[in-house]
Amino acid sequence: MIISINGERREVREDLTVGDLIADLGLAPEQVAVERNGALVPRARHGATRLAPDDALELVTLVGGG
Amino acid sequence: MQTFEDEPLVLGDVSLRSRLLVGTGKYASFEETARALEISGTQLVTVAVRRVNLDREQGPSLLDHIDRSRYEILPNTAGCYDAASAIRTAHLARELLGTKLVKLEVLGDEKTLLPDPVGTLEATRELVAEDFDVLVYCSDDPRLAVRLEEAGATSVMPAGSPIGSGQGVLNPNAIRITLELVSCPVIVDAGVGTASDVALAMELGADGVLLNTGIAGARDPLRMAAAMRDACTAGRNARLAGRIERRLYANASSPTEGVIGSR
């Protein structure tokens, strides 16, 4: 299925959870926060949150800033 | 060296001895960031929330270089141009850090980076309702500061001058009036170019100064970190010591009596 991650369309496998996606992308879960269709997905729910076609995800982390 | 007692700067649940708040952007390396923070003596550092770069191998992260037992971390909503995206960014920041503190920025446009007062007030209300401790980057408008405090802001942080401009405190009067009108901490945020800007802000009575580019952009950031640290202490001490009145004419320092040859 096709979803959007950080504004880019990506093909991902069906039945994927947010937790699976973070692992597949090789990201450290504690360094990533996830928003799905405009709403935060708390870390405790990453494993239970299944993605659907056309979902728009934002995967963010902390960087230097003022 | 004699040091003097001072009350801590309290921001929500956080209590700080250093009144210098330092950003982590624009340094040459994470090592330089860490060293500058250490030299500055700060106890609270700001960070930004950004998309993970998925096209690059994940390298070391900024947080690997910031000792959280030593520094409080203040995430910002920099880059947000409306209340809704600032609120979303604050949610993501709280998820990443588990802290209630947020530096709210709702900006008007990319050229000036001046705060949008209406969006800023709107986002402050919402984040306060969601139990955030909101440190609000705002324009140097004393009446806006009052409205933000009424909305529940933990601190108001008027810009001395535009972000990164290095112009210092352009309207000291506005800062002074703000200090008269609000009772929450007032932190001068943005525009600091050099040490005297920090000292001036603290002498006006500001409770703290937040800066980033003034250190990170200096030719020698580490030395500038030391200068900013010292200026913050100097300005604070001068404020607490109580400066002399400004006078138009001279007032001799040496005794006027007993000068030789006098009648």
Coordinates of C-alpha atoms in Angstrom, one line a residue:
Chain A
M1 CA 0.0 0.0 0.0
I2 CA 1.0 3.6 -0.5
I3 CA 1.4 6.0 2.5
S4 CA 3.0 9.3 2.9
I5 CA 6.0 9.7 5.2
N6 CA 7.4 13.1 5.9
G7 CA 5.7 14.4 2.8
E8 CA 7.0 11.6 0.5
R9 CA 4.9 8.8 -1.0
R10 CA 6.2 5.4 -0.1
E11 CA 5.2 1.8 -0.8
V12 CA 5.0 -0.2 2.4
R13 CA 3.7 -3.7 3.1
E14 CA 0.2 -4.3 4.2
D15 CA -0.6 -4.8 7.9
L16 CA 2.2 -2.7 9.0
T17 CA 2.2 -1.1 12.5
V18 CA 3.9 2.2 13.4
G19 CA 6.3 0.1 15.5
D20 CA 7.1 -2.1 12.5
L21 CA 7.7 0.9 10.3
I22 CA 10.2 2.5 12.8
A23 CA 12.1 -0.8 13.0
D24 CA 12.1 -1.3 9.2
L25 CA 13.5 2.2 8.7
G26 CA 16.3 1.5 11.2
L27 CA 15.3 4.3 13.6
A28 CA 15.8 4.3 17.4
P29 CA 12.2 4.3 18.8
E30 CA 13.1 6.6 21.7
Q31 CA 14.4 9.2 19.3
V32 CA 11.4 9.4 17.1
A33 CA 7.9 10.8 17.6
V34 CA 5.1 9.9 15.2
E35 CA 2.1 11.8 14.1
R36 CA -0.5 10.0 12.0
N37 CA -3.0 12.1 10.0
G38 CA -2.3 15.1 12.2
A39 CA -2.6 13.4 15.6
L40 CA 0.2 12.2 17.8
V41 CA 0.6 8.4 18.2
P42 CA 2.0 7.9 21.7
R43 CA 4.9 5.5 21.9
A44 CA 2.9 3.1 24.0
R45 CA 0.5 2.7 21.1
H46 CA 3.1 2.2 18.3
G47 CA 2.8 -1.5 18.4
A48 CA -1.0 -1.5 18.3
T49 CA -1.4 1.2 15.6
R50 CA -1.9 -0.4 12.2
L51 CA -1.3 1.8 9.2
A52 CA -3.9 2.2 6.4
P53 CA -3.6 3.1 2.8
D54 CA -3.1 6.9 2.2
D55 CA -2.1 7.5 5.9
A56 CA 0.1 10.6 6.2
L57 CA 2.8 10.2 8.8
E58 CA 5.3 12.6 10.3
L59 CA 8.4 11.1 11.8
V60 CA 10.3 13.7 13.8
T61 CA 13.3 13.9 16.1
L62 CA 15.2 16.6 18.0
V63 CA 17.8 18.7 16.3
G64 CA 19.8 21.8 17.2
G65 CA 17.8 25.0 17.5
G66 CA 17.3 28.2 19.3
Chain B
M1 CA 36.4 35.2 44.1
Q2 CA 33.4 36.6 46.0
T3 CA 30.0 35.5 44.7
F4 CA 26.7 36.7 45.9
E5 CA 23.4 34.9 46.7
D6 CA 20.6 35.1 44.2
E7 CA 17.2 33.5 44.0
P8 CA 16.8 30.9 41.3
L9 CA 14.9 31.5 38.0
V10 CA 11.8 29.3 38.3
L11 CA 10.1 28.2 35.1
G12 CA 7.3 25.8 35.9
D13 CA 8.8 22.8 37.7
V14 CA 12.3 23.9 36.8
S15 CA 14.6 25.9 39.0
L16 CA 17.8 27.4 37.5
R17 CA 20.8 29.1 39.0
S18 CA 22.1 30.3 35.6
R19 CA 19.9 32.9 34.0
L20 CA 21.4 32.4 30.6
L21 CA 19.4 30.1 28.3
V22 CA 21.3 28.8 25.3
G23 CA 20.2 27.4 22.0
T24 CA 21.9 24.4 20.2
G25 CA 21.6 25.5 16.6
K26 CA 24.2 26.4 14.0
Y27 CA 27.3 25.0 15.7
A28 CA 30.0 23.5 13.6
S29 CA 29.7 20.1 15.4
F30 CA 28.0 18.4 18.3
E31 CA 31.3 18.5 20.2
E32 CA 31.4 22.3 19.8
T33 CA 27.8 22.5 20.9
A34 CA 28.5 20.5 24.0
R35 CA 31.7 22.5 24.9
A36 CA 29.9 25.9 24.3
L37 CA 27.0 24.9 26.5
E38 CA 29.4 23.8 29.3
I39 CA 31.4 27.0 29.1
S40 CA 28.3 29.2 29.1
G41 CA 27.2 27.8 32.4
T42 CA 23.7 27.4 31.2
Q43 CA 21.3 24.9 32.8
L44 CA 18.6 25.1 30.1
V45 CA 19.1 24.5 26.4
T46 CA 16.7 24.8 23.6
V47 CA 16.2 22.3 20.8
A48 CA 14.1 22.1 17.7
V49 CA 11.7 19.4 16.3
R50 CA 12.3 18.3 12.7
R51 CA 11.5 15.5 10.3
V52 CA 13.8 12.5 10.5
N53 CA 16.0 12.5 7.4
L54 CA 15.1 9.1 5.9
D55 CA 17.5 9.3 3.0
R56 CA 20.5 9.3 5.2
E57 CA 22.1 6.7 7.5
Q58 CA 21.1 7.6 11.1
G59 CA 24.2 9.0 12.7
P60 CA 24.7 10.3 16.3
S61 CA 22.0 12.5 17.6
L62 CA 22.2 15.9 19.3
L63 CA 20.8 14.3 22.5
D64 CA 23.8 12.0 22.7
H65 CA 25.8 15.1 23.4
I66 CA 23.5 16.8 25.9
D67 CA 23.8 15.4 29.4
R68 CA 20.2 15.5 30.6
S69 CA 21.2 15.3 34.2
R70 CA 23.0 18.6 33.8
Y71 CA 20.7 20.5 31.4
E72 CA 17.0 21.0 31.2
I73 CA 15.8 20.7 27.6
L74 CA 13.4 23.2 26.2
P75 CA 11.9 22.2 22.8
N76 CA 10.8 25.0 20.6
T77 CA 8.1 25.2 17.9
A78 CA 10.4 27.2 15.6
G79 CA 9.4 27.2 12.0
C80 CA 5.7 27.2 12.7
Y81 CA 3.6 29.9 11.1
D82 CA 0.2 29.1 12.6
A83 CA -1.1 28.1 16.0
A84 CA -2.2 24.6 14.8
S85 CA 1.2 23.5 13.6
A86 CA 2.9 25.0 16.7
I87 CA 0.5 22.9 18.9
R88 CA 1.2 19.8 16.9
T89 CA 4.9 20.4 17.2
A90 CA 4.5 20.8 21.0
H91 CA 2.8 17.5 21.2
L92 CA 5.6 15.8 19.3
A93 CA 8.2 17.5 21.5
R94 CA 6.5 16.4 24.7
E95 CA 6.4 12.8 23.3
L96 CA 10.2 12.9 22.6
L97 CA 11.3 14.5 25.9
G98 CA 8.5 13.8 28.4
T99 CA 8.7 17.4 29.6
K100 CA 5.9 19.9 30.1
L101 CA 8.1 22.8 29.0
V102 CA 7.8 24.2 25.6
K103 CA 9.1 27.4 23.9
L104 CA 6.2 28.5 21.8
E105 CA 7.0 30.3 18.6
V106 CA 4.3 31.2 16.1
L107 CA 6.0 33.2 13.5
G108 CA 4.6 35.8 11.1
D109 CA 6.8 35.4 8.0
E110 CA 10.1 34.0 7.0
K111 CA 11.8 37.3 6.3
T112 CA 11.4 38.9 9.7
L113 CA 10.7 35.8 11.8
L114 CA 8.8 38.2 14.0
P115 CA 6.1 36.5 16.2
D116 CA 2.5 36.6 15.0
P117 CA 0.8 38.0 18.2
V118 CA -2.7 36.6 17.5
G119 CA -1.5 33.1 16.7
T120 CA 0.9 33.2 19.6
L121 CA -1.9 34.1 22.0
E122 CA -4.2 31.5 20.6
A123 CA -1.6 28.7 20.8
T124 CA -0.7 29.8 24.4
R125 CA -4.3 29.3 25.5
E126 CA -4.5 25.9 24.0
L127 CA -1.2 24.6 25.3
V128 CA -1.9 25.9 28.8
A129 CA -5.2 24.1 28.7
E130 CA -3.2 20.9 27.8
D131 CA -1.0 21.4 30.9
F132 CA 2.1 22.6 29.1
D133 CA 4.4 25.1 30.8
V134 CA 4.5 27.6 28.0
L135 CA 7.5 29.9 27.5
V136 CA 6.3 32.3 24.9
Y137 CA 8.5 33.9 22.3
C138 CA 6.7 37.2 21.6
S139 CA 7.1 40.7 20.2
D140 CA 8.3 43.4 22.7
D141 CA 4.7 44.7 23.2
P142 CA 4.0 45.1 26.9
R143 CA 0.2 44.8 26.5
L144 CA 0.6 41.5 24.6
A145 CA 2.8 40.3 27.4
V146 CA 0.0 41.1 29.8
R147 CA -2.5 39.1 27.7
L148 CA -0.1 36.2 27.5
E149 CA 0.3 36.1 31.2
E150 CA -3.4 36.2 31.6
A151 CA -3.6 33.3 29.2
G152 CA -1.4 31.3 31.6
A153 CA 2.1 31.7 30.1
T154 CA 4.9 30.5 32.4
S155 CA 7.2 33.1 31.0
V156 CA 7.0 35.8 28.4
M157 CA 10.0 36.1 26.2
P158 CA 10.0 39.3 24.2
A159 CA 12.5 39.6 21.3
G160 CA 15.2 42.2 21.8
S161 CA 15.4 42.4 18.0
P162 CA 14.7 40.0 15.1
I163 CA 16.0 36.4 15.6
G164 CA 19.7 36.1 14.6
S165 CA 20.0 39.8 13.7
G166 CA 22.5 40.6 16.4
Q167 CA 21.0 44.0 17.0
G168 CA 20.6 43.7 20.7
V169 CA 17.8 45.2 22.7
L170 CA 16.3 47.8 20.3
N171 CA 13.5 49.0 22.6
P172 CA 14.7 49.0 26.2
N173 CA 11.6 51.0 27.2
A174 CA 9.3 48.3 26.1
I175 CA 11.2 45.7 28.1
R176 CA 11.1 47.9 31.2
I177 CA 7.4 48.5 30.9
T178 CA 6.8 44.8 30.3
L179 CA 8.7 44.1 33.5
E180 CA 6.4 46.5 35.3
L181 CA 3.2 45.0 34.0
V182 CA 3.7 41.3 34.4
S183 CA 4.7 39.2 37.3
C184 CA 5.8 36.1 35.5
P185 CA 9.5 35.8 34.5
V186 CA 10.5 37.9 31.5
I187 CA 13.3 36.5 29.4
V188 CA 14.8 38.5 26.6
D189 CA 14.9 36.1 23.7
A190 CA 16.5 36.8 20.3
G191 CA 18.6 39.4 18.7
V192 CA 21.5 39.3 21.2
G193 CA 24.7 40.0 19.3
T194 CA 27.4 40.4 21.9
A195 CA 28.0 40.4 25.7
S196 CA 26.9 44.0 26.3
D197 CA 23.4 43.1 24.9
V198 CA 23.1 40.4 27.6
A199 CA 24.3 42.8 30.3
L200 CA 21.9 45.5 29.2
A201 CA 18.9 43.1 29.2
M202 CA 19.8 41.9 32.7
E203 CA 20.4 45.5 34.0
L204 CA 17.0 46.4 32.7
G205 CA 15.7 43.8 35.1
A206 CA 15.0 40.9 32.8
D207 CA 14.9 37.5 34.6
G208 CA 17.0 35.9 32.0
V209 CA 18.3 36.0 28.4
L210 CA 17.9 33.3 25.7
L211 CA 20.4 33.3 22.9
N212 CA 21.8 31.1 20.2
T213 CA 23.4 32.8 17.2
G214 CA 25.3 35.3 19.3
I215 CA 27.4 32.4 20.5
A216 CA 27.2 29.9 17.7
G217 CA 27.9 32.5 15.0
A218 CA 30.8 34.2 16.7
R219 CA 34.3 33.7 15.2
D220 CA 35.3 31.9 18.4
P221 CA 32.1 30.5 19.9
L222 CA 33.7 29.1 23.0
R223 CA 35.2 32.4 24.0
M224 CA 31.9 34.1 23.3
A225 CA 30.2 31.5 25.5
A226 CA 32.4 32.7 28.3
A227 CA 31.7 36.3 27.5
M228 CA 27.9 35.8 27.5
R229 CA 28.1 33.9 30.8
D230 CA 30.1 36.7 32.5
A231 CA 27.8 39.4 31.0
C232 CA 24.8 37.7 32.4
T233 CA 26.3 37.6 35.8
A234 CA 27.6 41.1 35.5
G235 CA 24.2 42.5 34.4
R236 CA 22.3 40.6 37.1
N237 CA 24.6 41.8 39.8
A238 CA 24.4 45.4 38.5
R239 CA 20.7 45.2 38.6
L240 CA 20.6 43.8 42.1
A241 CA 23.3 46.2 43.3
G242 CA 21.2 49.2 42.2
R243 CA 22.8 51.6 39.8
I244 CA 23.5 55.3 40.5
E245 CA 21.2 57.9 39.1
R246 CA 22.0 59.4 35.8
R247 CA 22.9 63.1 36.2
L248 CA 23.6 65.9 33.7
Y249 CA 26.5 67.4 35.5
A250 CA 29.6 66.1 37.3
N251 CA 29.7 64.9 40.9
A252 CA 33.3 64.7 42.2
S253 CA 34.5 61.4 43.5
S254 CA 37.4 63.0 45.5
P255 CA 36.7 65.3 48.5
T256 CA 36.0 68.9 47.5
E257 CA 37.5 70.1 50.8
G258 CA 41.2 70.4 51.6
V259 CA 42.5 70.9 48.1
I260 CA 45.9 72.7 48.3
G261 CA 46.1 76.4 47.7
S262 CA 42.4 76.8 48.4
R263 CA 41.2 79.7 50.6

